[in-house]
C-alpha cells in the first residue's frame, strides 16, 4: 500500500497545504489499533472505544483527503459526507425515510438534531475510502457513484447488526430482514444505497480529480472488510452477519483488492524494467 500512497498529486489543487503521508498513516494505525482493542475491553468501556475509533478513523479519512486534494478536499468531505449524513439521519428519525423507523437509545453521547454527533463522522470515515473504491473500479462519473455508493452501503451489513446488538439503536419493524441477519429491516439497506450513491457521486464531482488510489484509504477499506468478518465471527457472536456481510461486502472489497494488487505489480520497479523495450534483462536472449 505504501507505494500507492506515493502516487498522490505533487501539488494539491489551488496550491493549498497538504497533510504529510506519515501523519495520515499514523492516524490509520491509531484507528486500526482502536478497533483491535474494542473486543478486548470491558463492557463498560465499549462505548468510549467505539467513539474513539470513529473519531480516529474519520480523522484519518479527512487527513488523507487533505493530503490528496488540499484543504478544499477535506472541507468537501466534511460537508458532503458529514453534513449529508446528519441530514439523512435527522430526516430518517423524523419521517422514517429513507431507512425505516428507528430510534437512538442515547448511549452514543452528545446529539445534534436528535442524532449522535459520532454518527455523521461514521459517514465521513467510510465515504472517503468508498470514493477511492469507486474511482479504482469504475471510469465514468455514474459508474463511480454507483460502485462507490455500493461500497459504502454494503459496510452497513456489518455496522447495523453490531450497533443494534450493542443497544445503540432499535428498529420499530425489523422485518423483513436479510437471511441470517435479524433485527435490521431491508428498508435500511435500501436507504443506505440511495444515500450512499448520492453522497459518493457528489464527492466525486466536487473533491477534485485523482491520479490513482490513495494507499491509506485503500488500507482502511480492506482492513474494515477483513476485520469486520473476523470480529463478527469470533468476538461479537454474530456469525450470520459475518457470513452475509463477508459475501456482500466481499463483492466489492475482493475486486478492489485485486485491482490494487495488479496496480502495485504494474508499477513495481522490477515490472517497469521488464517492460522497458531497451532493458537488457528482457532482451538478453
XYZ file of C-alpha atoms in Angstrom:
285
model
C 0.000 0.000 0.000
C 2.824 2.419 0.736
C 3.797 2.534 -2.930
C 0.275 3.687 -3.727
C 0.493 6.457 -1.159
C 3.435 7.938 -3.002
C 1.315 8.453 -6.106
C -0.623 11.360 -4.656
C -0.536 14.624 -6.631
C 2.698 16.545 -6.103
C 0.802 19.833 -5.733
C -2.740 19.906 -4.365
C -5.451 21.975 -6.085
C -5.102 25.731 -5.751
C -1.695 25.336 -4.047
C -3.319 24.580 -0.712
C -1.246 22.949 2.056
C -1.417 19.186 2.458
C -1.046 16.750 5.324
C 2.081 14.614 5.213
C 1.777 10.935 4.351
C 3.442 9.920 7.619
C 0.787 11.755 9.648
C -2.024 10.102 7.691
C -0.543 6.638 8.123
C -0.140 7.324 11.854
C -3.874 8.075 12.070
C -4.648 4.937 10.084
C -2.554 2.909 12.522
C -4.270 4.503 15.514
C -7.721 3.781 14.057
C -6.780 0.156 13.410
C -5.385 -0.191 16.932
C -8.601 1.184 18.446
C -10.632 -1.367 16.506
C -8.321 -4.180 17.603
C -8.732 -3.106 21.234
C -12.550 -2.883 21.025
C -13.434 -6.573 21.576
C -10.838 -6.864 24.333
C -12.040 -4.124 26.715
C -14.645 -4.487 29.493
C -18.275 -3.846 28.572
C -18.278 -0.553 30.438
C -15.585 0.834 28.143
C -17.063 -0.306 24.834
C -18.913 2.921 24.057
C -15.818 5.018 24.771
C -13.733 2.836 22.478
C -16.468 2.941 19.813
C -16.499 6.737 19.778
C -12.699 6.915 19.877
C -12.457 4.502 16.962
C -14.840 6.584 14.842
C -13.001 9.808 15.710
C -9.622 8.340 14.721
C -10.942 6.689 11.560
C -12.749 9.847 10.410
C -9.653 11.945 11.201
C -7.597 9.576 9.030
C -10.058 9.927 6.162
C -10.206 13.722 6.396
C -6.419 13.981 6.667
C -5.994 11.722 3.644
C -8.469 13.799 1.651
C -6.430 16.875 2.596
C -3.229 15.118 1.573
C -4.636 14.285 -1.847
C -6.818 17.321 -2.557
C -5.788 20.090 -0.187
C -7.961 21.771 2.390
C -10.786 22.074 -0.130
C -10.921 18.274 -0.436
C -11.103 17.879 3.331
C -13.826 20.527 3.585
C -15.861 18.903 0.808
C -15.642 15.535 2.558
C -16.818 17.011 5.857
C -19.676 18.971 4.298
C -20.927 16.324 1.870
C -20.424 13.199 3.993
C -20.740 14.712 7.473
C -23.450 17.222 6.648
C -25.199 14.840 4.263
C -25.065 12.037 6.812
C -26.511 14.275 9.517
C -29.290 15.425 7.164
C -30.185 11.880 6.126
C -30.196 10.646 9.725
C -32.261 13.553 11.079
C -34.809 13.185 8.267
C -34.858 9.449 8.904
C -35.602 9.952 12.580
C -38.395 12.422 11.863
C -40.084 10.661 8.944
C -38.854 7.076 8.752
C -37.495 7.814 5.274
C -35.372 6.554 3.623
C -34.203 3.906 6.109
C -37.316 2.933 8.031
C -38.492 3.887 11.515
C -35.776 3.684 14.146
C -34.652 5.384 17.361
C -31.332 6.010 19.067
C -31.028 4.837 22.652
C -28.958 7.780 23.915
C -25.827 5.708 24.552
C -23.537 7.335 21.976
C -23.002 10.700 23.614
C -23.877 14.235 22.535
C -26.537 14.633 19.871
C -27.272 17.120 17.096
C -30.900 17.280 15.910
C -31.507 14.025 17.764
C -28.605 12.303 16.011
C -25.495 11.285 17.988
C -22.658 13.538 16.821
C -20.494 10.484 16.202
C -22.899 9.161 13.533
C -22.177 11.807 10.841
C -18.485 11.153 11.484
C -19.098 7.480 10.716
C -20.391 8.554 7.307
C -17.243 10.654 6.854
C -14.891 7.870 7.852
C -16.162 5.400 5.230
C -17.288 7.768 2.467
C -13.689 8.657 1.601
C -12.472 5.041 1.233
C -15.680 4.242 -0.682
C -14.952 7.069 -3.134
C -11.469 5.642 -3.680
C -13.005 2.212 -4.331
C -15.427 3.693 -6.850
C -12.691 5.601 -8.660
C -10.497 2.491 -8.783
C -13.132 0.114 -10.152
C -15.153 2.454 -12.402
C -14.346 5.010 -15.067
C -17.431 7.158 -15.693
C -18.914 9.551 -13.165
C -22.087 7.490 -12.971
C -20.033 4.336 -12.515
C -18.004 5.881 -9.694
C -21.200 6.986 -7.934
C -22.802 3.552 -8.274
C -19.767 1.436 -7.376
C -18.573 3.783 -4.640
C -22.099 4.117 -3.277
C -22.480 0.358 -3.082
C -19.007 0.109 -1.494
C -20.227 2.445 1.252
C -23.677 0.879 1.674
C -22.519 -2.742 1.993
C -20.449 -1.804 5.040
C -23.746 -1.349 6.902
C -24.362 -5.096 6.712
C -21.708 -5.217 9.425
C -22.370 -1.885 11.146
C -26.095 -2.067 11.806
C -26.257 -5.579 13.304
C -23.313 -4.737 15.568
C -24.808 -1.463 16.796
C -28.282 -2.963 17.283
C -26.770 -5.849 19.241
C -24.857 -3.316 21.378
C -28.107 -1.451 22.088
C -27.190 1.852 20.420
C -30.372 1.972 18.317
C -33.505 -0.078 17.663
C -35.847 -0.604 14.719
C -39.608 -0.284 15.063
C -40.232 -3.014 12.498
C -37.079 -5.078 11.912
C -38.583 -7.378 9.307
C -38.292 -8.439 6.582
C -34.545 -8.698 7.115
C -31.581 -10.256 5.364
C -31.218 -14.025 5.845
C -29.198 -14.793 8.998
C -29.160 -11.083 9.957
C -32.276 -10.425 12.056
C -33.092 -7.137 13.714
C -32.385 -4.837 10.755
C -35.012 -4.302 8.033
C -34.324 -4.423 4.314
C -35.587 -0.836 4.041
C -32.495 0.249 5.961
C -30.141 -1.172 3.355
C -32.191 0.288 0.504
C -31.959 3.696 2.187
C -28.208 3.277 2.590
C -27.783 2.539 -1.110
C -29.800 5.619 -2.075
C -27.976 7.992 0.275
C -24.562 6.472 -0.423
C -24.832 6.702 -4.215
C -25.873 10.353 -3.987
C -23.130 11.093 -1.455
C -20.297 9.429 -3.361
C -21.494 10.921 -6.649
C -21.380 14.407 -5.149
C -17.973 13.785 -3.595
C -16.624 12.581 -6.933
C -17.888 15.725 -8.628
C -16.623 18.206 -6.028
C -13.493 16.798 -4.376
C -11.210 17.093 -7.395
C -9.515 14.658 -9.821
C -7.276 11.828 -8.710
C -4.230 10.228 -10.325
C -4.655 6.869 -8.599
C -5.952 5.185 -5.453
C -4.797 6.508 -2.102
C -2.833 3.980 -0.060
C -4.272 4.962 3.341
C -7.862 4.968 2.051
C -7.337 1.616 0.353
C -5.841 0.158 3.525
C -8.783 1.427 5.587
C -11.351 -0.154 3.290
C -9.635 -3.528 3.018
C -8.948 -3.558 6.771
C -12.593 -2.739 7.525
C -13.734 -5.668 5.422
C -11.351 -8.262 6.821
C -11.570 -7.135 10.435
C -15.379 -6.971 10.319
C -15.663 -10.560 9.125
C -13.281 -11.725 11.845
C -14.822 -9.637 14.638
C -18.412 -10.655 13.898
C -17.466 -14.326 13.644
C -15.028 -14.610 16.541
C -15.753 -11.805 19.028
C -19.271 -10.371 18.656
C -21.237 -13.616 18.467
C -22.798 -12.576 15.140
C -21.949 -15.401 12.724
C -24.871 -14.521 10.452
C -23.639 -11.024 9.709
C -20.074 -12.348 9.459
C -21.177 -14.690 6.672
C -23.645 -12.431 4.875
C -21.521 -9.320 5.304
C -18.450 -11.235 4.189
C -20.191 -12.253 0.976
C -21.938 -8.930 0.253
C -19.076 -6.578 1.069
C -16.676 -9.064 -0.486
C -18.353 -8.459 -3.855
C -16.719 -5.034 -3.753
C -13.729 -5.494 -1.440
C -12.242 -8.504 -3.234
C -12.242 -6.941 -6.738
C -10.842 -3.783 -5.179
C -8.013 -5.690 -3.506
C -7.275 -7.487 -6.784
C -7.176 -4.165 -8.645
C -4.768 -2.769 -6.061
C -2.520 -5.817 -6.346
C -2.447 -5.557 -10.133
C -1.675 -1.843 -9.985
C 1.099 -2.435 -7.468
C 2.585 -5.172 -9.679
C 2.373 -2.945 -12.745
C 4.114 -0.017 -11.033
C 6.790 -2.015 -9.193
C 10.382 -1.192 -10.270
C 11.122 -4.740 -11.417
C 7.993 -4.801 -13.578
C 8.795 -1.437 -15.141
C 12.274 -2.685 -16.034
C 10.975 -5.920 -17.563
C 8.507 -3.971 -19.714
C 11.083 -1.473 -20.941
C 11.950 -2.439 -24.555
C 15.511 -1.167 -24.028
C 16.017 -3.304 -20.916
C 18.818 -5.825 -21.288
C 17.035 -8.058 -18.758
C 14.196 -8.512 -21.212
C 16.153 -8.712 -24.436
C 19.251 -10.579 -23.237
C 18.102 -13.690 -25.033
